[in-house]
mmCIF file of C-alpha atoms and ligand atoms in Angstrom:
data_model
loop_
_atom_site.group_PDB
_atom_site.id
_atom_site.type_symbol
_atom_site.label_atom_id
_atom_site.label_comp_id
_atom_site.label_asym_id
_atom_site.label_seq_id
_atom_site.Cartn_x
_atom_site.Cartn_y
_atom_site.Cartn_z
ATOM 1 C CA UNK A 1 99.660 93.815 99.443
ATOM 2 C CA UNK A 2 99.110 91.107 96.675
ATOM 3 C CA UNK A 3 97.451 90.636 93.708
ATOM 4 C CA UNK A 4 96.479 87.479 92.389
ATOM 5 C CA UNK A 5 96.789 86.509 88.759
ATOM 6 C CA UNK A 6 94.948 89.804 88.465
ATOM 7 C CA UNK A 7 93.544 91.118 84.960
ATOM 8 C CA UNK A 8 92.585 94.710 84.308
ATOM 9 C CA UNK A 9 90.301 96.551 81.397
ATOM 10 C CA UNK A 10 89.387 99.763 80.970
ATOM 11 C CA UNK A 11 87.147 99.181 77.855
ATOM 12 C CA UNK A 12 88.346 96.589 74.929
ATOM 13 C CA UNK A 13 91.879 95.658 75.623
ATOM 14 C CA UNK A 14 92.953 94.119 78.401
ATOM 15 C CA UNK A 15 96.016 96.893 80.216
ATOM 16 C CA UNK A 16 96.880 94.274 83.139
ATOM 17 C CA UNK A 17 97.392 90.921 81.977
ATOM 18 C CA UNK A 18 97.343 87.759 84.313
ATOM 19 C CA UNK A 19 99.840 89.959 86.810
ATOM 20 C CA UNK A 20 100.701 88.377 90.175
ATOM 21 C CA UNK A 21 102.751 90.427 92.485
ATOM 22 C CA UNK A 22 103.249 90.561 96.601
ATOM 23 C CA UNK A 23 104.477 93.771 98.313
ATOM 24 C CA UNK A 24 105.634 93.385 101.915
ATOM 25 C CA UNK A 25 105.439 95.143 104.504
ATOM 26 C CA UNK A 26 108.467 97.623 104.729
ATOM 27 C CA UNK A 27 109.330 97.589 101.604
ATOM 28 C CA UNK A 28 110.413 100.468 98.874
ATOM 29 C CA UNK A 29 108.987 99.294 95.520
ATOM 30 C CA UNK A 30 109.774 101.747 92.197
ATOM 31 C CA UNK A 31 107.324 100.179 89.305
ATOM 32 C CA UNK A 32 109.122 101.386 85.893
ATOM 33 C CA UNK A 33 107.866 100.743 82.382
ATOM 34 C CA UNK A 34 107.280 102.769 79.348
ATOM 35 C CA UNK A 35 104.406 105.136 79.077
ATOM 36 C CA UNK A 36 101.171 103.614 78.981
ATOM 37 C CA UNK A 37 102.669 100.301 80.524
ATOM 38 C CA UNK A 38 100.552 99.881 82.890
ATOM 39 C CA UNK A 39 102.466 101.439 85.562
ATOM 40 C CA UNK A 40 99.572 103.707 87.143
ATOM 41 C CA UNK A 41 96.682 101.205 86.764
ATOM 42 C CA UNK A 42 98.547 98.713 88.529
ATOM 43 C CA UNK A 43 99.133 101.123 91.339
ATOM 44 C CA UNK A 44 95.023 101.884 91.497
ATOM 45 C CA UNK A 45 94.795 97.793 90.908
ATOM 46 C CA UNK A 46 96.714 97.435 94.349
ATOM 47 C CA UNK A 47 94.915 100.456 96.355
ATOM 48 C CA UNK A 48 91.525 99.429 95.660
ATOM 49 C CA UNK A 49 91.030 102.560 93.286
ATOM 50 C CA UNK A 50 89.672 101.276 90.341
ATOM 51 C CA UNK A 51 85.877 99.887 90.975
ATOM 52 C CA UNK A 52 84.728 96.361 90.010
ATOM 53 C CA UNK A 53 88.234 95.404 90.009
ATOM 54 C CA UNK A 54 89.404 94.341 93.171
ATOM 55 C CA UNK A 55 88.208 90.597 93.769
ATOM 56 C CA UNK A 56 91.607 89.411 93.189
ATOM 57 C CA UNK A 57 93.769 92.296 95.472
ATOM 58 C CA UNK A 58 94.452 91.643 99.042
ATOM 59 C CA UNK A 59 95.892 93.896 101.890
ATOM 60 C CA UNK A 60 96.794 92.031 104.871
ATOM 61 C CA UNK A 61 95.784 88.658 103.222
ATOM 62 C CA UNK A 62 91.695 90.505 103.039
ATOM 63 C CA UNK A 63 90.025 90.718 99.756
ATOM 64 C CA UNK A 64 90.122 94.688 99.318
ATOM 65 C CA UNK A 65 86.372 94.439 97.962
ATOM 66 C CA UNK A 66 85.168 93.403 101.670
ATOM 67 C CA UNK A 67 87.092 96.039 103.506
ATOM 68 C CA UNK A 68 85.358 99.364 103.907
ATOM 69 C CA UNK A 69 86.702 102.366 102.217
ATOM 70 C CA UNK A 70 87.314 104.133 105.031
ATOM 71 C CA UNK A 71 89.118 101.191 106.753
ATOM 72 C CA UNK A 72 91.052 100.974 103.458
ATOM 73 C CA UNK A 73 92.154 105.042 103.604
ATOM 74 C CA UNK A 74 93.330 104.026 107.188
ATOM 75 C CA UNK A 75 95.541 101.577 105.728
ATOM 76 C CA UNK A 76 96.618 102.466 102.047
ATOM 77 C CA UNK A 77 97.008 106.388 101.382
ATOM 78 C CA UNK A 78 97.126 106.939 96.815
ATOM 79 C CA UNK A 79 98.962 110.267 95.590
ATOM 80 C CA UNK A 80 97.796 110.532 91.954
ATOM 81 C CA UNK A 81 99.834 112.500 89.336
ATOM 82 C CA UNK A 82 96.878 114.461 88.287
ATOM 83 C CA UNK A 83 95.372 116.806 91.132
ATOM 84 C CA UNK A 84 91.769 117.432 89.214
ATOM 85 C CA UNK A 85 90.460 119.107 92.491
ATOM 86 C CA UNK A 86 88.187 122.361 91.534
ATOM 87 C CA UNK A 87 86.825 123.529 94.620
ATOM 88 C CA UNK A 88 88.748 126.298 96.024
ATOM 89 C CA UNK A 89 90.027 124.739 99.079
ATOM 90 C CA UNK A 90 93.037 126.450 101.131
ATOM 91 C CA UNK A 91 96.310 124.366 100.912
ATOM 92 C CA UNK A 92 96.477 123.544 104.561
ATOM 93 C CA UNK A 93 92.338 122.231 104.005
ATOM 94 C CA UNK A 94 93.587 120.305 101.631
ATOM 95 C CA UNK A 95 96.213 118.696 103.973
ATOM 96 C CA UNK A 96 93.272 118.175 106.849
ATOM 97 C CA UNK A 97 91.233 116.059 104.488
ATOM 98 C CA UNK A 98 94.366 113.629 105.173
ATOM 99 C CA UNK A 99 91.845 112.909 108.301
ATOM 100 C CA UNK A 100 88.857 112.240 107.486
ATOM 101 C CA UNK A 101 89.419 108.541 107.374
ATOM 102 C CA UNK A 102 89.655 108.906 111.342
ATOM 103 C CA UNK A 103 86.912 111.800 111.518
ATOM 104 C CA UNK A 104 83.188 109.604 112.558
ATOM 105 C CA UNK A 105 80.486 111.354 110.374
ATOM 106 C CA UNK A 106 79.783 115.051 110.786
ATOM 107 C CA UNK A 107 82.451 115.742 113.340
ATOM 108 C CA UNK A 108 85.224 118.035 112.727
ATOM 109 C CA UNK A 109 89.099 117.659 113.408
ATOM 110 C CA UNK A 110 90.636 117.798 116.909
ATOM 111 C CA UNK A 111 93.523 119.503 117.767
ATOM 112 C CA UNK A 112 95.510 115.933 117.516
ATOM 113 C CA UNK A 113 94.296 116.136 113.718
ATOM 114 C CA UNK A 114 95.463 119.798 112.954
ATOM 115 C CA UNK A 115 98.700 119.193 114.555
ATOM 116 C CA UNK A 116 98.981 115.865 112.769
ATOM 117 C CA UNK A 117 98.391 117.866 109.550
ATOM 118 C CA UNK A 118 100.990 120.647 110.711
ATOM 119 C CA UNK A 119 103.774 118.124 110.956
ATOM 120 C CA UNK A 120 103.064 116.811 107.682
ATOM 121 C CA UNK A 121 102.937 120.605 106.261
ATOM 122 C CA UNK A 122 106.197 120.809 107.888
ATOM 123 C CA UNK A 123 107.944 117.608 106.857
ATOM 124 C CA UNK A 124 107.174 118.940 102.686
ATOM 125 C CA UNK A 125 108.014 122.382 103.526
ATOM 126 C CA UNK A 126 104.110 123.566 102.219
ATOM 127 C CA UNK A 127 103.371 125.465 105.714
ATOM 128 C CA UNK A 128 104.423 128.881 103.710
ATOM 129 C CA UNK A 129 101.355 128.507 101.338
ATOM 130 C CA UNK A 130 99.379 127.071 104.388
ATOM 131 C CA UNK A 131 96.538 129.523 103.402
ATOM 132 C CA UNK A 132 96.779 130.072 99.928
ATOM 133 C CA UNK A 133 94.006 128.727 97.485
ATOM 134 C CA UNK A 134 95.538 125.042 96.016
ATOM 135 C CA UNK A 135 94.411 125.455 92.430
ATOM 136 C CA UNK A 136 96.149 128.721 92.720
ATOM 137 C CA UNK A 137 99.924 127.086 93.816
ATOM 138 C CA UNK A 138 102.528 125.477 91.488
ATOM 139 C CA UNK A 139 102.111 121.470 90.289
ATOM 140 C CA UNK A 140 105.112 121.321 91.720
ATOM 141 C CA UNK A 141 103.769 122.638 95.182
ATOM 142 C CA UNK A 142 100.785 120.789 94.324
ATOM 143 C CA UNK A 143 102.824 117.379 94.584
ATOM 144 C CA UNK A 144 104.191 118.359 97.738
ATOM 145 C CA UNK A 145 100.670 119.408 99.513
ATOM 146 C CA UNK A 146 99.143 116.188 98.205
ATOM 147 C CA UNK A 147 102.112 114.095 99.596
ATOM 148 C CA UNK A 148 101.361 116.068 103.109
ATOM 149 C CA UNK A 149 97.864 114.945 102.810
ATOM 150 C CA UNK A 150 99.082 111.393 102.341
ATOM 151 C CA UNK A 151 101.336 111.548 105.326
ATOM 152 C CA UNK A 152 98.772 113.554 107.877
ATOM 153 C CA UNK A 153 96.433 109.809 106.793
ATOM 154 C CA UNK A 154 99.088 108.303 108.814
ATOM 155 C CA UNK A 155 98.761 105.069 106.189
ATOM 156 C CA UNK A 156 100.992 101.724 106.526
ATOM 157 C CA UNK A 157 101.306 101.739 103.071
ATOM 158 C CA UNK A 158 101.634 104.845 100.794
ATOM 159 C CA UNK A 159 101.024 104.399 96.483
ATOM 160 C CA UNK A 160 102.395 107.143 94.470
ATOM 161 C CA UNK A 161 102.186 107.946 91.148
ATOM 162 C CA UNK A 162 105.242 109.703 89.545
ATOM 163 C CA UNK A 163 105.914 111.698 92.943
ATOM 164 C CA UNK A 164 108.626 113.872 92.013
ATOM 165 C CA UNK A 165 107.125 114.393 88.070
ATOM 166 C CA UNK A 166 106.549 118.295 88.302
ATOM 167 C CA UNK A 167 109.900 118.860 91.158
ATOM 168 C CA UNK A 168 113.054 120.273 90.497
ATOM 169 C CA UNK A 169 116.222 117.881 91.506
ATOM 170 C CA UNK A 170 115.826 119.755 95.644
ATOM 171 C CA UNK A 171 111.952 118.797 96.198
ATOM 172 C CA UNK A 172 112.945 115.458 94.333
ATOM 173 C CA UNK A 173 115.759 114.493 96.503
ATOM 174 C CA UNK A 174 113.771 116.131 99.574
ATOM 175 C CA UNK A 175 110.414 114.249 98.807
ATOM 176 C CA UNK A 176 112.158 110.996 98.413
ATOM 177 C CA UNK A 177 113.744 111.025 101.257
ATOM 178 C CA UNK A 178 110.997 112.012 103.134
ATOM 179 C CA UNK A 179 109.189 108.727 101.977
ATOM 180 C CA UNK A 180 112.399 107.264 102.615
ATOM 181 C CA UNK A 181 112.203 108.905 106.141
ATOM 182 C CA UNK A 182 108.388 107.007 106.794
ATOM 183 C CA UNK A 183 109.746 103.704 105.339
ATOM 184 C CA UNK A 184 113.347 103.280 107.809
ATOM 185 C CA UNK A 185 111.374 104.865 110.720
ATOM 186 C CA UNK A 186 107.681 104.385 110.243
ATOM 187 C CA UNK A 187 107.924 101.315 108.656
ATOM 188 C CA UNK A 188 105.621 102.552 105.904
ATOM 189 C CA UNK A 189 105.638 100.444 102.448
ATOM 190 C CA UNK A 190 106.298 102.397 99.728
ATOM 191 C CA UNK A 191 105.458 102.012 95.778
ATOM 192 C CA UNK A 192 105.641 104.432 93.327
ATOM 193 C CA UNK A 193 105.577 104.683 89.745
ATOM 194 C CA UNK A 194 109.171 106.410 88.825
ATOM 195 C CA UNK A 195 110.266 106.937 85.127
ATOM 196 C CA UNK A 196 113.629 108.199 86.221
ATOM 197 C CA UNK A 197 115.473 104.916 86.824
ATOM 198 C CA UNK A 198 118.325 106.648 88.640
ATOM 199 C CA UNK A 199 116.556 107.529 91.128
ATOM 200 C CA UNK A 200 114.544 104.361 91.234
ATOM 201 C CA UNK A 201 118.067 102.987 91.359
ATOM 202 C CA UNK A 202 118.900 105.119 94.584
ATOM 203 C CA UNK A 203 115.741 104.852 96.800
ATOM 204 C CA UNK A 204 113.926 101.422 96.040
ATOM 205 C CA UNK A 205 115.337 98.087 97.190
ATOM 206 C CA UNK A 206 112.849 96.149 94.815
ATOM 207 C CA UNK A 207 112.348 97.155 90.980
ATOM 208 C CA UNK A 208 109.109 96.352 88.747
ATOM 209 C CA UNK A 209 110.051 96.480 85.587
ATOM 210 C CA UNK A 210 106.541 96.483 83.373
ATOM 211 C CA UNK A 211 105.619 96.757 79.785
ATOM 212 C CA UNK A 212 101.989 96.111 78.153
ATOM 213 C CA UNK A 213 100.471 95.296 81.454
ATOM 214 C CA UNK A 214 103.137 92.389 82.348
ATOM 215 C CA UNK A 215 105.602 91.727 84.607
ATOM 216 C CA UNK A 216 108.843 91.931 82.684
ATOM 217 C CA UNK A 217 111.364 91.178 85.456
ATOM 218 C CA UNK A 218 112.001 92.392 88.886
ATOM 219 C CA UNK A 219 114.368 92.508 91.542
ATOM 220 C CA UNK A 220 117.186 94.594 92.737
ATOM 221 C CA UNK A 221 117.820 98.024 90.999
ATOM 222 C CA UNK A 222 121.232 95.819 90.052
ATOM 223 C CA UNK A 223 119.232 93.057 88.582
ATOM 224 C CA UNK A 224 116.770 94.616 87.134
ATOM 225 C CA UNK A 225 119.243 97.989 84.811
ATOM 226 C CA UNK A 226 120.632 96.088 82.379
ATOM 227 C CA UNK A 227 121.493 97.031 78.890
ATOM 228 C CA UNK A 228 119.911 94.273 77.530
ATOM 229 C CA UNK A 229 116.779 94.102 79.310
ATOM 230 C CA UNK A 230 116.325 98.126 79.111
ATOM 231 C CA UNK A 231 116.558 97.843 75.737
ATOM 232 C CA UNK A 232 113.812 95.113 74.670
ATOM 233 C CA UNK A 233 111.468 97.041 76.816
ATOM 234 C CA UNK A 234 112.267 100.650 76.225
ATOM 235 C CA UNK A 235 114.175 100.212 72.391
ATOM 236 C CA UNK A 236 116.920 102.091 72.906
ATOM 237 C CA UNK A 237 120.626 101.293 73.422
ATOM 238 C CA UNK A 238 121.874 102.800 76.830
ATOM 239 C CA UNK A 239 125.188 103.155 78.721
ATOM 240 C CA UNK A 240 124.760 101.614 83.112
ATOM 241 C CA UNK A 241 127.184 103.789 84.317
ATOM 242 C CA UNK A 242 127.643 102.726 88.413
ATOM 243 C CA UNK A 243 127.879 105.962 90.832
ATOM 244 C CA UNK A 244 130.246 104.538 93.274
ATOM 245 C CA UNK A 245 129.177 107.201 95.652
ATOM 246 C CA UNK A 246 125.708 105.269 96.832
ATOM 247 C CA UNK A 247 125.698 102.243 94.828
ATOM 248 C CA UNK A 248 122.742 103.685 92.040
ATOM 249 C CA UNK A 249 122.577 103.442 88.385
ATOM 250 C CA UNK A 250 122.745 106.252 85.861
ATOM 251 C CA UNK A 251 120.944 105.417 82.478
ATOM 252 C CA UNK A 252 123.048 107.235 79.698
ATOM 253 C CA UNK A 253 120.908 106.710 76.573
ATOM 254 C CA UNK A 254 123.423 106.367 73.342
ATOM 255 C CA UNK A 255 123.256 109.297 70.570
ATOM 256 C CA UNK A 256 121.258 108.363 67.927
ATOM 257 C CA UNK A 257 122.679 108.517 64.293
ATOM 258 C CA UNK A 258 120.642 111.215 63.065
ATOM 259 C CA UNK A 259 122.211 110.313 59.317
ATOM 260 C CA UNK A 260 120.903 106.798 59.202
HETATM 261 P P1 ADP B 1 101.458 104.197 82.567
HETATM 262 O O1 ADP B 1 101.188 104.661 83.967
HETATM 263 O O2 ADP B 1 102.519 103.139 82.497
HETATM 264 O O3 ADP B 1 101.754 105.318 81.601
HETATM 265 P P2 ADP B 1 98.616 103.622 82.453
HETATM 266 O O4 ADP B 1 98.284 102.615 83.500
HETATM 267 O O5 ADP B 1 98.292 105.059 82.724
HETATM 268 O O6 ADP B 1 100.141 103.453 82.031
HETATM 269 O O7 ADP B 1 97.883 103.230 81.105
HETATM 270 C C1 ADP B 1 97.930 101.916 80.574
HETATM 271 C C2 ADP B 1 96.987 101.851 79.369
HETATM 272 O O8 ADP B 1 95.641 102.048 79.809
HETATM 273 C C3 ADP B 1 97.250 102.913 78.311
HETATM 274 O O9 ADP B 1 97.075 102.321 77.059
HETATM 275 C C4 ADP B 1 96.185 103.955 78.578
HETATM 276 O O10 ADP B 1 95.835 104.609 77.404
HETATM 277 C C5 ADP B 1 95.033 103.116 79.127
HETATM 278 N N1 ADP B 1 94.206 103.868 80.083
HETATM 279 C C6 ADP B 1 94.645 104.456 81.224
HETATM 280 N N2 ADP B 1 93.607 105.020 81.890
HETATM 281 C C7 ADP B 1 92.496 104.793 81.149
HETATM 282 C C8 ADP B 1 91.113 105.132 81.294
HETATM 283 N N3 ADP B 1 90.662 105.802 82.360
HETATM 284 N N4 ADP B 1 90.256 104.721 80.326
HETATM 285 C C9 ADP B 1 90.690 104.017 79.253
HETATM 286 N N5 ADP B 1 91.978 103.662 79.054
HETATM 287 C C10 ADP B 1 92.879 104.042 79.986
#
């Protein structure tokens, strides 16, 4: 995946700014930045997402804008933070339309694709609420049925925005290692938007560090959380505090002097 001095608006000002960046395949990427860095239209930037805005994004060294959406949801599966799904599909439905990339028009799933999606359901522990309604479940569940959904597409690559957002520390250790699961033994490439850099620190080899829509530095979770970079993107003064047990990075942000 690669963009090419890519630019990105919305309406007036510019959100991606002459960004060039090449994912390989295999690879765990965590993009981190402020809020309203960039971090999720970048993401939609490199799955084809956003329309009119793909002539510089490539996927297996093709221009996204000739490939087919279809042949694209074969390829590159996109878990968005925000679920705005109305229609009152059932949970494991939900999971099924994980599919229809591979489903010809009109035809309905095979067996193959129901088991495919059972697996998934399995893998993110959502079979319980298999047949409950999914605007009726948690956001929490919510983020776990739509990660099933992106597994049962069976993608090479998987985009996720802020994954483990509405989980509690057991789905977010258990969802990231699932992806970390696909990546070792799949071989899927993964990148996800992550605002907790610990866990960036413990899952991604490769760190994006973005702020106003430009690439600030990246590299290892070792090069890339340090006090003095963290703190001329994010302004504040934090302690890097090393867990020896895996090698990751705690950010301890410093009291502020609530006198001064
Ligand atoms: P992040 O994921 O880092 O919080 P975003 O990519 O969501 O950042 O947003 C980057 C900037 O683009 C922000 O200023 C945000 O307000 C703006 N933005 C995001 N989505 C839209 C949209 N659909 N229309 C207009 N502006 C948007």
């Amino acid at each position: 995946m690669e963009l090419k001095r890519s630019d990105f608006r919305y309406d007036r000002e510019p959100v991606i700014r002459d960004f060039s960046l090449k994912i390989f395949p295999g690879e765990f990427v965590g993009v981190i930045g402020p809020n309203g860095s960039g971090k999720s239209t970048l993401l939609k930037l490199l799955g084809g997402i956003l329309p009119g805005a793909k002539s510089s994004v490539y996927f297996d060294g093709l221009d996204l804008s000739i490939q087919k959406r279809k042949t694209l949801a074969q390829s590159i599966a996109w878990v968005p933070q925000e679920n705005p799904m109305v229609f009152p599909f059932k949970v494991s439905e939900v999971v099924l339309m994980g599919r229809h990339p591979y489903l010809s028009a009109l035809a309905f799933e095979s067996e193959e694709d129901c088991q495919i999606a059972r697996r998934a359901m399995d893998l993110t522990h959502t079979s319980q609420f298999a047949n409950r309604l999914f605007n009726e479940i948690s956001s929490g569940e919510k983020q776990r049925v739509m990660i099933a959904a992106a597994i049962a597409q069976e993608p090479r690559a998987m985009l996720l925005d802020e994954p483990t957002s509405a989980l509690d520390l057991k789905f977010q250790m258990e969802i990231l290692n699932i992806l970390k699961i696909m990546n070792r033994d799949q071989g899927a490439t993964i990148v996800m938007a992550l605002h907790d850099l610990h866990l960036a620190s413990k899952f991604c080899d490769r760190l994006i560090l973005i702020k106003n829509g430009t690439l600030v530095v990246e590299g290892s979770p070792a090069t890339v959380l340090q006090k003095e970079i963290l703190k001329d993107v994010y302004e504040i003064d934090v302690n890097i505090i090393r867990d020896e047990t895996d090698g990751s990075f705690l950010i301890s942000p410093e009291a502020q002097d609530l006198n001064s």
